[in-house]
Short mmCIF file of C-alpha atoms in Angstrom, two decimals:
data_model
loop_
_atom_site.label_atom_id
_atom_site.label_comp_id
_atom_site.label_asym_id
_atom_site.label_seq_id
_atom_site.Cartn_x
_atom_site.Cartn_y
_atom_site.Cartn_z
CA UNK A 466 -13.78 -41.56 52.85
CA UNK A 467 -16.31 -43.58 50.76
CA UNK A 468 -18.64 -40.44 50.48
CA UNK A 469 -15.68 -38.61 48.98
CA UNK A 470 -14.83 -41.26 46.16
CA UNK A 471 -18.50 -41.54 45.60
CA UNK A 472 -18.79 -37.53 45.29
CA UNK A 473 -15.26 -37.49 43.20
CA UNK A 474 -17.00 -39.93 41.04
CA UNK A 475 -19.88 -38.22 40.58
CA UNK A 476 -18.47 -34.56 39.21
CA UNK A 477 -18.44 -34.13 35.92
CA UNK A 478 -15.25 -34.81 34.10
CA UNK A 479 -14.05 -31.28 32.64
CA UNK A 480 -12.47 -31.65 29.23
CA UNK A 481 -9.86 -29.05 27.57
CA UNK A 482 -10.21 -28.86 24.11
CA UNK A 483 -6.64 -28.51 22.21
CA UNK A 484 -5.74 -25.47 20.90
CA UNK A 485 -6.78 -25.42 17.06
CA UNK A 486 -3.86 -26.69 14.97
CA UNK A 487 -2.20 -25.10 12.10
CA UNK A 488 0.77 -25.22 9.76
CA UNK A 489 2.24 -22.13 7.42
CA UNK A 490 3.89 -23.43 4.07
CA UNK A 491 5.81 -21.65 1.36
CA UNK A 492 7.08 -22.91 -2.14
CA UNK A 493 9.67 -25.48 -0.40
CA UNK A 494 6.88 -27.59 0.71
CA UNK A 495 6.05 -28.75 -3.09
CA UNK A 496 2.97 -30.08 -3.65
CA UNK A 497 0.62 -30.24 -0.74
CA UNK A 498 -2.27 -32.76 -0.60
CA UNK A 499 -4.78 -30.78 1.50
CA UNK A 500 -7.64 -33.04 2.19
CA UNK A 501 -4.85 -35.30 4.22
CA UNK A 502 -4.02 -32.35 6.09
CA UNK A 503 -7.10 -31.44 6.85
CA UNK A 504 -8.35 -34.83 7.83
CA UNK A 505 -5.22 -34.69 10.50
CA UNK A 506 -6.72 -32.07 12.28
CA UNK A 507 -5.64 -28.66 10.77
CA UNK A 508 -7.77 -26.11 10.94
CA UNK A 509 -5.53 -23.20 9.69
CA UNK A 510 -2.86 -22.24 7.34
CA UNK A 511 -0.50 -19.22 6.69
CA UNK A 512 1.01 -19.64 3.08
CA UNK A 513 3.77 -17.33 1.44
CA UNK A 514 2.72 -14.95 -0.97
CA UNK A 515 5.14 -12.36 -1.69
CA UNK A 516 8.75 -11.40 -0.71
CA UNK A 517 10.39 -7.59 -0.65
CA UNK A 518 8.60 -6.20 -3.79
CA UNK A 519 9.50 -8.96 -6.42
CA UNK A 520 8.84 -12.10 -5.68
CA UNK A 521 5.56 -13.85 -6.00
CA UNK A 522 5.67 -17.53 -4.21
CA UNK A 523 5.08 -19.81 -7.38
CA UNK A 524 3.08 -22.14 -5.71
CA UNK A 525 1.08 -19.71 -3.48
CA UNK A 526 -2.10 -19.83 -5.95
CA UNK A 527 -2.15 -23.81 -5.84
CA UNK A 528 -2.00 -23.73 -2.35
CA UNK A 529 -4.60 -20.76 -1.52
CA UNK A 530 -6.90 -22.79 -3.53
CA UNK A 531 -6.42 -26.01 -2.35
CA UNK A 532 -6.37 -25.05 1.24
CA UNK A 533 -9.94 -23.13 0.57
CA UNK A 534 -11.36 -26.53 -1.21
CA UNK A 535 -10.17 -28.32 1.84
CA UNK A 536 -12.15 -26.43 3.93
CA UNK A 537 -8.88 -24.63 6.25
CA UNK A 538 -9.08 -21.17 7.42
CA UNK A 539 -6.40 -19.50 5.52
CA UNK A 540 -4.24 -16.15 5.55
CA UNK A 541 -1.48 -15.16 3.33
CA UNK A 542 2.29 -13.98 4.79
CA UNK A 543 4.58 -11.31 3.55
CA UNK A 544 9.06 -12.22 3.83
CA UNK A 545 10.35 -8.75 4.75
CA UNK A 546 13.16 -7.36 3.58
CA UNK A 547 13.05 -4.13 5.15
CA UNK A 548 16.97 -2.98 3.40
CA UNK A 549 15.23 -3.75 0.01
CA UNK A 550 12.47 -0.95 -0.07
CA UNK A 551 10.39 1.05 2.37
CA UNK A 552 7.80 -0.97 4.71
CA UNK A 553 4.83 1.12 2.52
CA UNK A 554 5.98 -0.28 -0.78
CA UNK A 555 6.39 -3.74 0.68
CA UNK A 556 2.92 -3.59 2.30
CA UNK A 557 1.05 -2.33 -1.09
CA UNK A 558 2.90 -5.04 -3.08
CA UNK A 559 1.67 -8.08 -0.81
CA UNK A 560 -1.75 -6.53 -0.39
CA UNK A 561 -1.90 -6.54 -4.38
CA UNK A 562 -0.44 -10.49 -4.79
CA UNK A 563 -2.23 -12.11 -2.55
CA UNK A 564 -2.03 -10.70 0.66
CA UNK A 565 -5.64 -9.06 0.66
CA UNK A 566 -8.08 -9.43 3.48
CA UNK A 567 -11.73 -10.19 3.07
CA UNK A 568 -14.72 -10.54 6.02
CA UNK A 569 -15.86 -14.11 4.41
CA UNK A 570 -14.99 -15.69 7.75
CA UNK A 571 -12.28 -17.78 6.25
CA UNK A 572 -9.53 -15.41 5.54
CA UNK A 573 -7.14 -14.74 8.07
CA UNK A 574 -5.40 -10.95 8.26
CA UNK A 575 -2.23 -10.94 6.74
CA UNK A 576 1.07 -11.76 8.34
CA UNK A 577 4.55 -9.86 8.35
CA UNK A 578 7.28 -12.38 8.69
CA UNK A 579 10.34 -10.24 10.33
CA UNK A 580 13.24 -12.77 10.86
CA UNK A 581 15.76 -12.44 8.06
CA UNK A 582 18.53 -9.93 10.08
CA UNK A 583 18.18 -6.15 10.72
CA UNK A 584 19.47 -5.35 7.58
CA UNK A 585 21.40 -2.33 8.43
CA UNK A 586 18.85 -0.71 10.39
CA UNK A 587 18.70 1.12 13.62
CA UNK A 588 16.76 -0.04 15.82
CA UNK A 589 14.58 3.05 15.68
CA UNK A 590 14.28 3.10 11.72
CA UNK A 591 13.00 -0.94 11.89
CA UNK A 592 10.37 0.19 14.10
CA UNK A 593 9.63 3.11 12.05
CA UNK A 594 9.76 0.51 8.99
CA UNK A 595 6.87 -2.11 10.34
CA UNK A 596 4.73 0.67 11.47
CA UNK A 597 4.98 1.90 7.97
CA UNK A 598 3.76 -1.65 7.11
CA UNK A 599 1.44 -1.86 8.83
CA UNK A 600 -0.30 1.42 8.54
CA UNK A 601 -0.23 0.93 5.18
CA UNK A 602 -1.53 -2.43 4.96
CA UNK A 603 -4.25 -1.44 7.23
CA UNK A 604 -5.11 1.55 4.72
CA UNK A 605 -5.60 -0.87 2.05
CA UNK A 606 -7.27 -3.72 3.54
CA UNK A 607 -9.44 -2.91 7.11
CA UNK A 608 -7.09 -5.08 9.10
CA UNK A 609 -3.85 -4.42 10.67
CA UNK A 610 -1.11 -7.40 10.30
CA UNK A 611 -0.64 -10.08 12.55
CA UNK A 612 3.55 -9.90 13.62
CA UNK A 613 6.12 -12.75 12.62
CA UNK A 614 8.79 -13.09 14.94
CA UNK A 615 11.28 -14.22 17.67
CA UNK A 616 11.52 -12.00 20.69
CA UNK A 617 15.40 -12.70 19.77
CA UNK A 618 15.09 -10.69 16.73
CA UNK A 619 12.44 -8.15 18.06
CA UNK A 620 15.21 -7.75 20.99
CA UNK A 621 18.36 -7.56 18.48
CA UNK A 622 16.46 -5.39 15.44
CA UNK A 623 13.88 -2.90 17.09
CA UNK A 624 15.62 -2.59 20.75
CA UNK A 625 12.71 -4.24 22.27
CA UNK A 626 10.05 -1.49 21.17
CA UNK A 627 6.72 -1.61 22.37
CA UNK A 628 3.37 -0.73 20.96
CA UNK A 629 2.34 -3.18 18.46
CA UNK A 630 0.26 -5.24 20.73
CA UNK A 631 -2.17 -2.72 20.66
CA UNK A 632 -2.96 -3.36 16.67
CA UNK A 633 -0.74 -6.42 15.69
CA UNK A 634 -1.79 -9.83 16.69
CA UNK A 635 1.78 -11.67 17.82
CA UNK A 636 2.74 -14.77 15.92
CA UNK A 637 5.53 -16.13 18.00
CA UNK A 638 8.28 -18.17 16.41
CA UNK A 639 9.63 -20.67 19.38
CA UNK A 640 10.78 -24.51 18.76
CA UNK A 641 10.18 -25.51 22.54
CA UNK A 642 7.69 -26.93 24.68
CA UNK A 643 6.35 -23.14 25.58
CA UNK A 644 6.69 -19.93 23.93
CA UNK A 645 8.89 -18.46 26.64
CA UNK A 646 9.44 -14.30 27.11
CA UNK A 647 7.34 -12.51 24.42
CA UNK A 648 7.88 -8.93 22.65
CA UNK A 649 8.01 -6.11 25.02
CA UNK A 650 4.27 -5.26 25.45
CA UNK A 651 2.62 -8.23 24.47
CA UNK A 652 0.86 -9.92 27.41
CA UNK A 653 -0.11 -13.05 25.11
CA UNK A 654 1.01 -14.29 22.09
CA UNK A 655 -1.89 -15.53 19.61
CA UNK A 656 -0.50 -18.11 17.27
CA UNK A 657 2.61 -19.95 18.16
CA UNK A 658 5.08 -22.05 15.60
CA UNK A 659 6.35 -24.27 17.73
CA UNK A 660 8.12 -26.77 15.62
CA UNK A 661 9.58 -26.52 12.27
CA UNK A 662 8.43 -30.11 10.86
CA UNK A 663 5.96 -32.49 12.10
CA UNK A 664 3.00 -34.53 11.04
CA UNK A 665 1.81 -32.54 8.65
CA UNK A 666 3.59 -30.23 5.93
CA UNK A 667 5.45 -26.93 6.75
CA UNK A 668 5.95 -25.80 10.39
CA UNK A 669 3.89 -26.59 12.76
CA UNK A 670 1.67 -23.63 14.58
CA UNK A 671 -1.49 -23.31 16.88
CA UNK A 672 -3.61 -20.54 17.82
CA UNK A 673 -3.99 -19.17 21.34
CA UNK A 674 -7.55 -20.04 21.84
CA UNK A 675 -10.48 -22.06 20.28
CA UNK A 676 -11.79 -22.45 17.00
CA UNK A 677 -14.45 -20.08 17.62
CA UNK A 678 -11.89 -17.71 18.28
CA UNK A 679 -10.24 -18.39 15.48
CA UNK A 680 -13.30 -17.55 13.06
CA UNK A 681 -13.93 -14.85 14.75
CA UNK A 682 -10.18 -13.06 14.13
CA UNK A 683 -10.59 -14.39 10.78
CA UNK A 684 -14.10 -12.32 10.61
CA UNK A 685 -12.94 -9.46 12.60
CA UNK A 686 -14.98 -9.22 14.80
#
């Protein structure tokens, strides 16, 4: 019994690195001091840009660049409104205001936020309508977008369709403890909001993974 405390003692202690913390902001957060949030820990930020086809997030430039000064890893995130105007016209509008991609190693792809109702659609004409998205988006910038969403909504608005996980990174909205049933096909999610306030600004989000991981989806590669 004394050889196996001594042996216990001896291994090596493994230690689990927490998942990279993030936070995604918009206009309502006001003024953001970034070097406190990036002293707390974050290491990643989604920030509004644009919404249907016009409306630019006024403080979206203040907090692109103050997030880059700070040294985050940063992405920009499209508001659907998929009754206002085609998925295509949506996708070339937030690619043009600040929803671009770029291989710097600091800019995340952009993200589709699908949570505002099904606006009248079938469930066959919303999947139709993010696929138009997102093909377009990938036209113009290399990437395809990562996906904003409850699997409520994906259940309730596109019946549940699969087939995005093969090009769409999933970022899962879910206040709990775990992130629960995901979209049909998705096997893993690969950010998570899991909170809609917290210590720092904005929800509160993590990425599935480590913060190599996370440079290297920003890089693409």
């Amino acid at each position: 019994m004394k050889l196996f405390a001594l042996l216990v003692l001896a291994l090596p202690a493994i230690v689990f690195a927490a998942p990279p913390k993030g936070i995604d902001v918009s206009h309502w957060q006001g003024s953001i001091n970034w070097g406190s949030v990036r002293a707390n820990g974050v290491e990643f930020v989604y920030i509004k840009a644009t919404e249907s086809t016009n409306f630019k997030d006024p403080k979206f430039s203040a907090n692109y660049v103050g997030a880059t000064n700070a040294g985050l890893i940063r992405g920009a995130y499209h508001f659907a409104r998929p009754g206002a105007s085609s998925g295509a016209a949506q996708a070339n509008y937030f690619a043009s205001n600040g929803g671009g991609w770029s291989g710097d190693g600091i800019t995340l792809p952009g993200a589709l936020d699908l949570e505002a109702g099904c606006s009248g659609l079938s469930h066959s004409a919303m999947t139709a309508w993010i696929r138009d998205f997102s093909n377009t988006y990938h036209a113009r910038t290399g990437r395809y977008p990562v996906i904003y969403t409850t699997t409520s909504w994906w259940k309730q608005c596109t019946g549940n369709a699969s087939g995005f996980q093969n090009n769409n990174p999933l970022w899962i909205a879910r206040w709990s403890s775990s992130v629960g049933e995901l979209p049909a096909g998705y096997a893993y999610h690969t950010f998570w909001q899991y909170a809609d306030k917290g210590p720092n600004p904005g929800d509160q989000d993590n990425f599935n993974g480590d913060s190599a991981g996370l440079k290297r989806l920003a890089r693409g590669s």
